[in-house]
Tab-separated table of C-alpha atoms and ligand atoms in Angstrom:
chain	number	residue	atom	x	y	z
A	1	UNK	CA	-197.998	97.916	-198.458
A	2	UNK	CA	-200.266	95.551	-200.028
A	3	UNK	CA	-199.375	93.114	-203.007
A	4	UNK	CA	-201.930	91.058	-205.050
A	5	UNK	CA	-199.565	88.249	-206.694
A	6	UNK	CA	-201.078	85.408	-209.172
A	7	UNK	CA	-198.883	82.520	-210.321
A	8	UNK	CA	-200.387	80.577	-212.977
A	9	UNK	CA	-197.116	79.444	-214.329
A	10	UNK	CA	-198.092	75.377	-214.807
A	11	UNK	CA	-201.039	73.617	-213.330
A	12	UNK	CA	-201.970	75.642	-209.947
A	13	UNK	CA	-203.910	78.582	-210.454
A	14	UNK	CA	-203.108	80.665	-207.153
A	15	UNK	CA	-203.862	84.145	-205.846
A	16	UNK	CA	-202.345	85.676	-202.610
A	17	UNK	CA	-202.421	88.953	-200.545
A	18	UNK	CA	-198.925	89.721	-199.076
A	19	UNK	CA	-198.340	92.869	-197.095
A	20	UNK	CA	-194.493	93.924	-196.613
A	21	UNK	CA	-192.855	91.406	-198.167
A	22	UNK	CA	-193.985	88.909	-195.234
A	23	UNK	CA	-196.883	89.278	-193.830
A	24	UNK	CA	-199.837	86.834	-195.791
A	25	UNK	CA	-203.048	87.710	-195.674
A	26	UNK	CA	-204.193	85.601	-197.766
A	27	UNK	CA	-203.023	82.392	-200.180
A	28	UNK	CA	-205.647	80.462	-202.419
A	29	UNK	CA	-204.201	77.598	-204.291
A	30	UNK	CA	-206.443	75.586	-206.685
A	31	UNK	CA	-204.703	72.702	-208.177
A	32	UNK	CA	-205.771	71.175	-211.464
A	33	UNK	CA	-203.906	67.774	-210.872
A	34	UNK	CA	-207.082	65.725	-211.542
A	35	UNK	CA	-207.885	67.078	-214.926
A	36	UNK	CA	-204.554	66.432	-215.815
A	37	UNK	CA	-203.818	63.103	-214.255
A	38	UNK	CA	-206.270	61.006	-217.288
A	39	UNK	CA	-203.345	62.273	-219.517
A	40	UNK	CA	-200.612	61.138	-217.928
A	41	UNK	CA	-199.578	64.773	-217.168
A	42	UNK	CA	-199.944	68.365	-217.613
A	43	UNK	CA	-201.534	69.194	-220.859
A	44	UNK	CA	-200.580	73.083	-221.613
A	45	UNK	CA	-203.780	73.789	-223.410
A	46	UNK	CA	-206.046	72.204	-220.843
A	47	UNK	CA	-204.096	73.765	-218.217
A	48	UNK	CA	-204.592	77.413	-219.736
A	49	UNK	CA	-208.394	77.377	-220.762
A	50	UNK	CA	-208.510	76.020	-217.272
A	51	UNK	CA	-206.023	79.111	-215.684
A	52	UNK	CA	-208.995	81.094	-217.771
A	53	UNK	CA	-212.165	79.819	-215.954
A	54	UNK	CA	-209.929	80.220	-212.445
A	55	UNK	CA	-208.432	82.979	-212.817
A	56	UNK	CA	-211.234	85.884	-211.888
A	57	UNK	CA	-212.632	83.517	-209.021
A	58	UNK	CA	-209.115	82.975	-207.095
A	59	UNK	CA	-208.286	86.348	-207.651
A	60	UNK	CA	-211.423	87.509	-205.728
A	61	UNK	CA	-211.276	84.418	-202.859
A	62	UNK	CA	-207.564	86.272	-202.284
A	63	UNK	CA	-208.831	89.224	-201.972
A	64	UNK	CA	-211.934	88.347	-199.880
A	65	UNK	CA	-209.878	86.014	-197.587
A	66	UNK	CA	-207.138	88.839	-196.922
A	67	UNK	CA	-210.057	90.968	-196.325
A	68	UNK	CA	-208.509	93.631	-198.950
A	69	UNK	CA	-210.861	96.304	-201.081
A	70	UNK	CA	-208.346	96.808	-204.315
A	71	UNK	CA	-208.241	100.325	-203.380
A	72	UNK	CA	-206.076	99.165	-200.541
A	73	UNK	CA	-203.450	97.672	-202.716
A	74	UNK	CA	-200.041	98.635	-203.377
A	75	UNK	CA	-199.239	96.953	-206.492
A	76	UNK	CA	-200.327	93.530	-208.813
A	77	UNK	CA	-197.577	91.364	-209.447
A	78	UNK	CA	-197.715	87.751	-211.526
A	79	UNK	CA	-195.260	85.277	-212.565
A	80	UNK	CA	-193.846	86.215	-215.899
A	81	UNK	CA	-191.296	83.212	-216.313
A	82	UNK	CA	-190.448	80.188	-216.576
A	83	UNK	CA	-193.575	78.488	-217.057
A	84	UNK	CA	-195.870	77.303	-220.248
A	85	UNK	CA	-196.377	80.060	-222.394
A	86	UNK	CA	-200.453	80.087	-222.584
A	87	UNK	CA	-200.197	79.365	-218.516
A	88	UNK	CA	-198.466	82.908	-217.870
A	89	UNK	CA	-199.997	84.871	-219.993
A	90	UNK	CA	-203.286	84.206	-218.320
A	91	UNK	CA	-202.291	85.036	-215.345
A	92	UNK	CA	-199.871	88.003	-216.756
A	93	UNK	CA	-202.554	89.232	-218.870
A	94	UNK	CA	-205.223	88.972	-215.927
A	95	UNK	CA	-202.614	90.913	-213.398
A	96	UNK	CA	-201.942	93.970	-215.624
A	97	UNK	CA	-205.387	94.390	-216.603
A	98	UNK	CA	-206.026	94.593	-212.687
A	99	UNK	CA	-202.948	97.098	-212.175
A	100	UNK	CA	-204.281	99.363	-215.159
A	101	UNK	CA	-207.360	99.544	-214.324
A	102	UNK	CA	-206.909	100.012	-210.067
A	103	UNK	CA	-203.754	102.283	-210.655
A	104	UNK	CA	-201.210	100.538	-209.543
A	105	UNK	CA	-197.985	99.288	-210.614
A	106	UNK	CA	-197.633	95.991	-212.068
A	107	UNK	CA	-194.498	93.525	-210.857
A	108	UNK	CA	-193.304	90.804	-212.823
A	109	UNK	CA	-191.657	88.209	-210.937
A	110	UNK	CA	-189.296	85.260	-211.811
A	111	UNK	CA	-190.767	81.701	-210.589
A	112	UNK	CA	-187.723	80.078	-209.588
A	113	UNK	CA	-186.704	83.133	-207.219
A	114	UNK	CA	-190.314	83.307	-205.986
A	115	UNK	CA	-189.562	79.754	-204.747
A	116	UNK	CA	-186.085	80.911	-203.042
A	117	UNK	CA	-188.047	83.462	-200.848
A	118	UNK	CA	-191.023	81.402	-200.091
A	119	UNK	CA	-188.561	79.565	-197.335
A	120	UNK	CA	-189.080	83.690	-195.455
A	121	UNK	CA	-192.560	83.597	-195.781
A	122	UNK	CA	-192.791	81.145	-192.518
A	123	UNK	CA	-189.602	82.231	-190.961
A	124	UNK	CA	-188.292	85.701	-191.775
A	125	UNK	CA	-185.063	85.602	-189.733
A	126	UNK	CA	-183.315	82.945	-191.901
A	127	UNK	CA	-179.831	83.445	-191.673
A	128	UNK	CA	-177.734	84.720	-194.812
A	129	UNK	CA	-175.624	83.344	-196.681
A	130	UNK	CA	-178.318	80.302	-197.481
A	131	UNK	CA	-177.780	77.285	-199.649
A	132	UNK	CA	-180.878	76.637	-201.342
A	133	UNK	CA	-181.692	73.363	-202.974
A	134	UNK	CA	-184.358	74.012	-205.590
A	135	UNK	CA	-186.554	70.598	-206.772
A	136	UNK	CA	-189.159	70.579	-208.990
A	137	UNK	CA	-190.807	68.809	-212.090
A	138	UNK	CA	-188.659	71.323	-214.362
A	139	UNK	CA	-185.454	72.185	-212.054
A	140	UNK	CA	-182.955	71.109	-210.254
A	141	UNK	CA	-180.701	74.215	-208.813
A	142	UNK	CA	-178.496	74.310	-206.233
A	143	UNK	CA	-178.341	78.026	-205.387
A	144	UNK	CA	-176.191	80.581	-202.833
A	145	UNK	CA	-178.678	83.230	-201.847
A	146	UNK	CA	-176.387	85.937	-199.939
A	147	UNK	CA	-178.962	88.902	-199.670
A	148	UNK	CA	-182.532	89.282	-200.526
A	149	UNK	CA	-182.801	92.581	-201.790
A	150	UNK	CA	-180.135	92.675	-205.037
A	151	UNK	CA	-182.282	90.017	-207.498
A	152	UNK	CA	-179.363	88.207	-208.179
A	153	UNK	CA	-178.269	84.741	-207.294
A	154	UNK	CA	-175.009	82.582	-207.269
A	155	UNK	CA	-175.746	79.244	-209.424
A	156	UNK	CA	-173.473	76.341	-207.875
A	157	UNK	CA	-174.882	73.513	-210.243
A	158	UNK	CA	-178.317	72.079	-211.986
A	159	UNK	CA	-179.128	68.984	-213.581
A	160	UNK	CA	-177.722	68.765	-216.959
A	161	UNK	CA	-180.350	66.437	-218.322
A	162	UNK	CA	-183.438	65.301	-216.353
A	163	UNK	CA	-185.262	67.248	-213.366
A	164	UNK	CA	-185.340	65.002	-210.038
A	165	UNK	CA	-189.579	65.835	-210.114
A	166	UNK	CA	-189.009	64.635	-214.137
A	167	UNK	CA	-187.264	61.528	-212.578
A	168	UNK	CA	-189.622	60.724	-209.896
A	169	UNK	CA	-192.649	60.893	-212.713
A	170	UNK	CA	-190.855	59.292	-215.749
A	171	UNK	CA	-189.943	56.497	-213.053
A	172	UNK	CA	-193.320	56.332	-211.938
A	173	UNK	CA	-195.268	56.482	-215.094
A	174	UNK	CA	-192.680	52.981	-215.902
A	175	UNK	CA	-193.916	51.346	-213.032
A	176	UNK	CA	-197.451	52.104	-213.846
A	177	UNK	CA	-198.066	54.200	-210.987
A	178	UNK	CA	-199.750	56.953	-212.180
A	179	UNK	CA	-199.356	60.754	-212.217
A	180	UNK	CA	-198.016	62.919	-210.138
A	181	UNK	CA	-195.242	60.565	-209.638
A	182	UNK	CA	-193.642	61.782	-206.607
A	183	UNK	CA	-196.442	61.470	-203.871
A	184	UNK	CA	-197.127	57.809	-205.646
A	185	UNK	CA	-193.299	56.827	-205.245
A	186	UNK	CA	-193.130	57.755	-202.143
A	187	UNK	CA	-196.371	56.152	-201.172
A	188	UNK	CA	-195.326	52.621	-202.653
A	189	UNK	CA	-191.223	53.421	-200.915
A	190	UNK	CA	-192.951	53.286	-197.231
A	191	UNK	CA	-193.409	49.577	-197.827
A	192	UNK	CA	-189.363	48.508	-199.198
A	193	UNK	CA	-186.399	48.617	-197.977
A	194	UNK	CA	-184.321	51.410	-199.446
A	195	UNK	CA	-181.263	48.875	-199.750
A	196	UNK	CA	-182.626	46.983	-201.333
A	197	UNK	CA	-181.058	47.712	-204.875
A	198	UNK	CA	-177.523	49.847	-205.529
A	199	UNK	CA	-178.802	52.106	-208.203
A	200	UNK	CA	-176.278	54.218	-209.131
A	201	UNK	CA	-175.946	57.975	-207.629
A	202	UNK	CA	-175.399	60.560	-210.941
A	203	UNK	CA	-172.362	62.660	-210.811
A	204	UNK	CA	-171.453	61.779	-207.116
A	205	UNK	CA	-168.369	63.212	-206.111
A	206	UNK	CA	-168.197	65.864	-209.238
A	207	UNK	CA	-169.158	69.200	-208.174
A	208	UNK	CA	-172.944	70.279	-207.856
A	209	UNK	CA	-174.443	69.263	-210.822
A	210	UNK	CA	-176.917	66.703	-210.769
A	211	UNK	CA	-177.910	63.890	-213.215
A	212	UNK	CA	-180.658	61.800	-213.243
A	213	UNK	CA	-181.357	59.862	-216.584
A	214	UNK	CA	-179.050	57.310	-216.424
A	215	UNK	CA	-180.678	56.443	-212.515
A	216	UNK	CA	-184.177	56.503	-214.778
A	217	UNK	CA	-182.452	53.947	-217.090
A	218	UNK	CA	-181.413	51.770	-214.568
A	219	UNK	CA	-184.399	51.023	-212.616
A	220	UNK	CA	-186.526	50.568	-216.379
A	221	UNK	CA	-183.462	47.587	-217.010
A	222	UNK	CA	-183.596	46.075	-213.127
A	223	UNK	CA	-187.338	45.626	-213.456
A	224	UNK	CA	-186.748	44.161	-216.890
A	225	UNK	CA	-183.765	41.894	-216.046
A	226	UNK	CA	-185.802	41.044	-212.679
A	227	UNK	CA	-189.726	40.785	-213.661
A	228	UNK	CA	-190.706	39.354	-210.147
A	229	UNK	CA	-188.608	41.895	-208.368
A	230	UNK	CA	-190.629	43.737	-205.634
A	231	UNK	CA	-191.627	47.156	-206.441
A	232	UNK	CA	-191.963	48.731	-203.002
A	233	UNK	CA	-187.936	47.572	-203.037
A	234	UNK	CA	-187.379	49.453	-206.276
A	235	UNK	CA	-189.510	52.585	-205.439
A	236	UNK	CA	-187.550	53.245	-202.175
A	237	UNK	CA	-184.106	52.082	-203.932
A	238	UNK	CA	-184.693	54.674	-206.313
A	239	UNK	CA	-185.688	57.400	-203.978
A	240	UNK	CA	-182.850	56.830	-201.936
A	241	UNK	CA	-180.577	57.013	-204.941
A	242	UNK	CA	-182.409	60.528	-205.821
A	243	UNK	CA	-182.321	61.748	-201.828
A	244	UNK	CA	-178.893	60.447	-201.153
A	245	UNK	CA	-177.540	62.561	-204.040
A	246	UNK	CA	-179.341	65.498	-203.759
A	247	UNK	CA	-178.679	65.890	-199.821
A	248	UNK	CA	-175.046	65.196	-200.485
A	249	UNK	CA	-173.886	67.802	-202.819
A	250	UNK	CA	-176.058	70.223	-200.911
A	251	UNK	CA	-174.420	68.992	-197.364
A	252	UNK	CA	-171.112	69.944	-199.627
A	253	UNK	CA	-171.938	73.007	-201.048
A	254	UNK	CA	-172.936	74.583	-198.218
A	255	UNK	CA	-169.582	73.519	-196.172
A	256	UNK	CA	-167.845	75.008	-199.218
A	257	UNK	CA	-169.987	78.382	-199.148
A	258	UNK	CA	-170.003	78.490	-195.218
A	259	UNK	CA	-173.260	79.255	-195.640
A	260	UNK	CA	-175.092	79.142	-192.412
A	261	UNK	CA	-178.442	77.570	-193.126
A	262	UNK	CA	-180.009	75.068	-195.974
A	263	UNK	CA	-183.400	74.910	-196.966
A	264	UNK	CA	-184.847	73.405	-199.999
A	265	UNK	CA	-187.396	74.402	-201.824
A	266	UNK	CA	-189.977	72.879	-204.922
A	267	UNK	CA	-192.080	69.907	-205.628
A	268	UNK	CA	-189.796	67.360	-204.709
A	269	UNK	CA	-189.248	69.275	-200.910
A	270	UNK	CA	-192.383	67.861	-200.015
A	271	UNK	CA	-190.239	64.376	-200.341
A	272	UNK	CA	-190.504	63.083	-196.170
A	273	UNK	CA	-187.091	61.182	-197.202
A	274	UNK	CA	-185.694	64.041	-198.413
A	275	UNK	CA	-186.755	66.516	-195.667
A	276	UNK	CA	-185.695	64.052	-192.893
A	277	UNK	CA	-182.194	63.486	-194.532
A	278	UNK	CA	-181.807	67.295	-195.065
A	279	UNK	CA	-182.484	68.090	-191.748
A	280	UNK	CA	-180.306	65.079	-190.499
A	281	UNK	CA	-177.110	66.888	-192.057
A	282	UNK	CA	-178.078	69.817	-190.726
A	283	UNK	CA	-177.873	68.940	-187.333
A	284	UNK	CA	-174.871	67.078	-187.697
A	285	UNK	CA	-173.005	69.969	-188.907
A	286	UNK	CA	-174.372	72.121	-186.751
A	287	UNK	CA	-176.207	74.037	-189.779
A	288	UNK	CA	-180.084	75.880	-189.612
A	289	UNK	CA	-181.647	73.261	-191.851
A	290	UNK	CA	-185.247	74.974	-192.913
A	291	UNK	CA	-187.543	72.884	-194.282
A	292	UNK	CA	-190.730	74.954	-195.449
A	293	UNK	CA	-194.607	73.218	-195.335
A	294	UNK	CA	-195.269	71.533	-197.938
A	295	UNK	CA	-197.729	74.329	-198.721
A	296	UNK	CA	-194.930	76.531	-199.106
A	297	UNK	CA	-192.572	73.956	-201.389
A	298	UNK	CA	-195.146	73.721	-204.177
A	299	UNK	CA	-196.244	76.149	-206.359
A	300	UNK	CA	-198.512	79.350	-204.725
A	301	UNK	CA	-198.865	82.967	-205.291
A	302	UNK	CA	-197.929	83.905	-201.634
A	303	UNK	CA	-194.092	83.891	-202.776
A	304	UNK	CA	-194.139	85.687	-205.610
A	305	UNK	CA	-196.048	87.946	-203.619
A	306	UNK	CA	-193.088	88.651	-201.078
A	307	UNK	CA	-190.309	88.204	-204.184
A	308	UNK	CA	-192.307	91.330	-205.335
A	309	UNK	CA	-192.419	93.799	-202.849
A	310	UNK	CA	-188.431	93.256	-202.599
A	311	UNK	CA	-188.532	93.822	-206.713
A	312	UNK	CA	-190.651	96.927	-206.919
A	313	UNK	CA	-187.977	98.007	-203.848
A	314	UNK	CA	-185.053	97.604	-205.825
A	315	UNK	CA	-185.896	97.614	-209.656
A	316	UNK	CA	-189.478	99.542	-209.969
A	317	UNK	CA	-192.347	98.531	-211.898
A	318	UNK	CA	-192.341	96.032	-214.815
A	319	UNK	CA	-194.158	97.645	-217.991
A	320	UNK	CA	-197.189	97.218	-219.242
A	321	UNK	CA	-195.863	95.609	-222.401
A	322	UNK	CA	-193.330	93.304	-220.711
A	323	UNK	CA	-193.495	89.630	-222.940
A	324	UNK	CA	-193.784	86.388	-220.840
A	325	UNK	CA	-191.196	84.785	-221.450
A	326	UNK	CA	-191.036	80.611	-220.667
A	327	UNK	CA	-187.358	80.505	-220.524
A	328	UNK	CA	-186.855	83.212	-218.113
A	329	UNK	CA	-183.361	82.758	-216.100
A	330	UNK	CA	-182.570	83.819	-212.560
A	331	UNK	CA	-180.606	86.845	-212.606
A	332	UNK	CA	-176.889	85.064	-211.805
A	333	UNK	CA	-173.472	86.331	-209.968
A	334	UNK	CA	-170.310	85.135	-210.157
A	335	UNK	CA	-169.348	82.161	-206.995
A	336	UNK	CA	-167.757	84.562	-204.261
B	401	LIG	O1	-192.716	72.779	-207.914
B	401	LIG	P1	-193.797	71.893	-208.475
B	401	LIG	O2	-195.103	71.793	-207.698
B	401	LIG	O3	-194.144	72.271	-209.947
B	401	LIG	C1	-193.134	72.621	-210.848
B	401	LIG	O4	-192.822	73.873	-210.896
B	401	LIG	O5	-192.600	71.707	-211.516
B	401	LIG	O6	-193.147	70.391	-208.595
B	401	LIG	C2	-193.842	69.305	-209.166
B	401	LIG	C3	-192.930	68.078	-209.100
B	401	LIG	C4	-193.497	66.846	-209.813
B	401	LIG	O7	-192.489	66.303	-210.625
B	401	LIG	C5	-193.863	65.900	-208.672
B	401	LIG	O8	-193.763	64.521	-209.019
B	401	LIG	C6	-192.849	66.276	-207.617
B	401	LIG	O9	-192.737	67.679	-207.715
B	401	LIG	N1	-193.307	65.911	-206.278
B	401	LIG	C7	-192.672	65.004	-205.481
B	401	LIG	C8	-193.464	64.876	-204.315
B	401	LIG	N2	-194.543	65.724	-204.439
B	401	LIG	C9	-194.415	66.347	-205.633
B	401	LIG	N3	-191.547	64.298	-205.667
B	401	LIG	C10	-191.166	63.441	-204.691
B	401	LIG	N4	-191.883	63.239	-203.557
B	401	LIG	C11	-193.028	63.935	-203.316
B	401	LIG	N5	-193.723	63.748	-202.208
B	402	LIG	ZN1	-192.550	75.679	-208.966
């Protein structure tokens, strides 16, 4: 069974051809990072007339590259939530007019869980129960996935103010580095010590929720108190503050779950600090740490294409007049 997912839930436009659930035949990503970088970050109108232009072109590169007529598809699915509103409904819009019109049911899928299954997309024996750690420019979830089929997850914390992606860019942005801020920080890290400076660690030792404004407001009042401090040292301070908190309370959560594998997931995943302390716990407690490509970490249409076939499985087609909707919530279970 063939799926045609788009995800045009932010600033990648993305098409993909997944057959079963795991197979991909084909995943087309085009990122609109440089239009947005003059402003400092993503502008939601540029970002959908841009989706609009995209859209029809990535569509058919998916479907070229997996080598798939549309009468050989199964269903159309698309991200319906969370995401800017104009984003989604380009893409939303643009998938059910393709399901009407070829026949097929249409799938709307939930961003956020798309990321939890992308991790099976590159190795689909991962062991259940999984601790997830979701990182992005707008989350920060620490989640217990204990089946793939049922839609719903267990929520063990989340950021209660700022996103760690939010962090690394607000942080970067002060230091004049640019946008996106993550891949800059991290640049500009490789060259300081991350010792440097004892910025604090949010929440540490108080359950799984994370908090990361009060680490922003520290580094913007070192560099004031300390205008000839050295940046690098900062940069890498502050990304070990972020890493060292984030890799903590999920080392802890999944002890406390007995979950038998990590893997994170998001923007932030493609963090090297982060993926070599992750998978630094994980063989120390004798954990399956999976760390996904990069590729698969940021936003693409090949995992919403495998969260859909298990979707359609369990709860049918979406309807034709299902709303976006840009606050959409994971489906959430009660902590066994
Ligand atoms: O998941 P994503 O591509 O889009 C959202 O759904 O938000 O995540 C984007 C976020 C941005 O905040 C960006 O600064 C951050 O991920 N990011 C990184 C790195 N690459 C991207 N953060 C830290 N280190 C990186 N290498
Ligand atoms: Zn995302």
């Amino acid at each position: 069974m063939k799926v045609l997912a788009i995800e045009t839930s932010c600033d990648e436009t993305a098409a993909a051809v997944v057959e079963d659930g795991y197979r991909v035949l084909s995943s087309v990503v085009s990122s609109q990072t440089e239009i947005h970088a003059d402003f400092g970050g993503v502008v939601p109108e540029i970002a959908s007339r841009a989706h609009l232009d995209l859209i029809a072109p990535v569509v058919g590169e998916a479907l070229s590259r997996a080598a798939t007529d549309p009468g050989e598809l199964s269903a159309v699915a698309a991200t319906i939530g969370p995401g800017l509103i104009g984003s989604l409904l380009v893409g939303v819009s643009a998938a059910k007019a393709y399901a009407w019109s070829w026949g097929v049911p249409f799938v709307g899928v939930n961003h956020m869980e798309g990321h939890l299954h992308a991790a099976f997309l590159e190795d689909a024996a991962l062991s259940l129960p999984m601790v997830v750690l979701l990182v992005s420019g707008g989350h920060t979830m620490l989640i217990l996935m204990q089946d793939r089929t049922s839609g719903e997850y267990v929520l063990l914390g989340q950021t209660i103010d700022d996103a760690a992606g939010e962090a690394f860019d607000k942080v970067a942005r002060f230091l004049g580095l640019g946008y996106p801020g993550g891949p800059a920080i991290e640049r500009l890290a490789r060259q300081g010590s991350p010792d440097a400076i004892a910025f604090p660690r949010g929440l540490a030792g108080k359950g799984y929720d994370f908090s990361f404004s009060g680490l922003k407001t520290s580094v913007v009042r070192y560099v004031r108190a300390h205008p000839s401090a050295d940046l690098a040292d900062v940069a890498a301070s502050f990304q070990e503050a972020v890493v060292d908190v984030l890799a903590t309370k999920t080392r802890q959560a999944a002890a406390e779950m007995g979950a038998k594998a990590i893997c994170i997931g998001g923007g932030v995943a493609a963090n090297t600090a982060l993926r070599e302390r992750v998978q630094l716990i994980c063989q120390e407690d004798g954990r399956v740490g999976f760390i996904p490509s990069r590729a698969m970490c940021t936003d693409n249409a090949a995992m919403i294409g495998a969260t859909a076939w298990y979707r359609l499985r369990t709860d049918g087609p979406t309807p034709l007049d299902a709303p976006v909707d840009p606050n959409l919530k994971l489906r959430l279970v009660r902590r066994p």
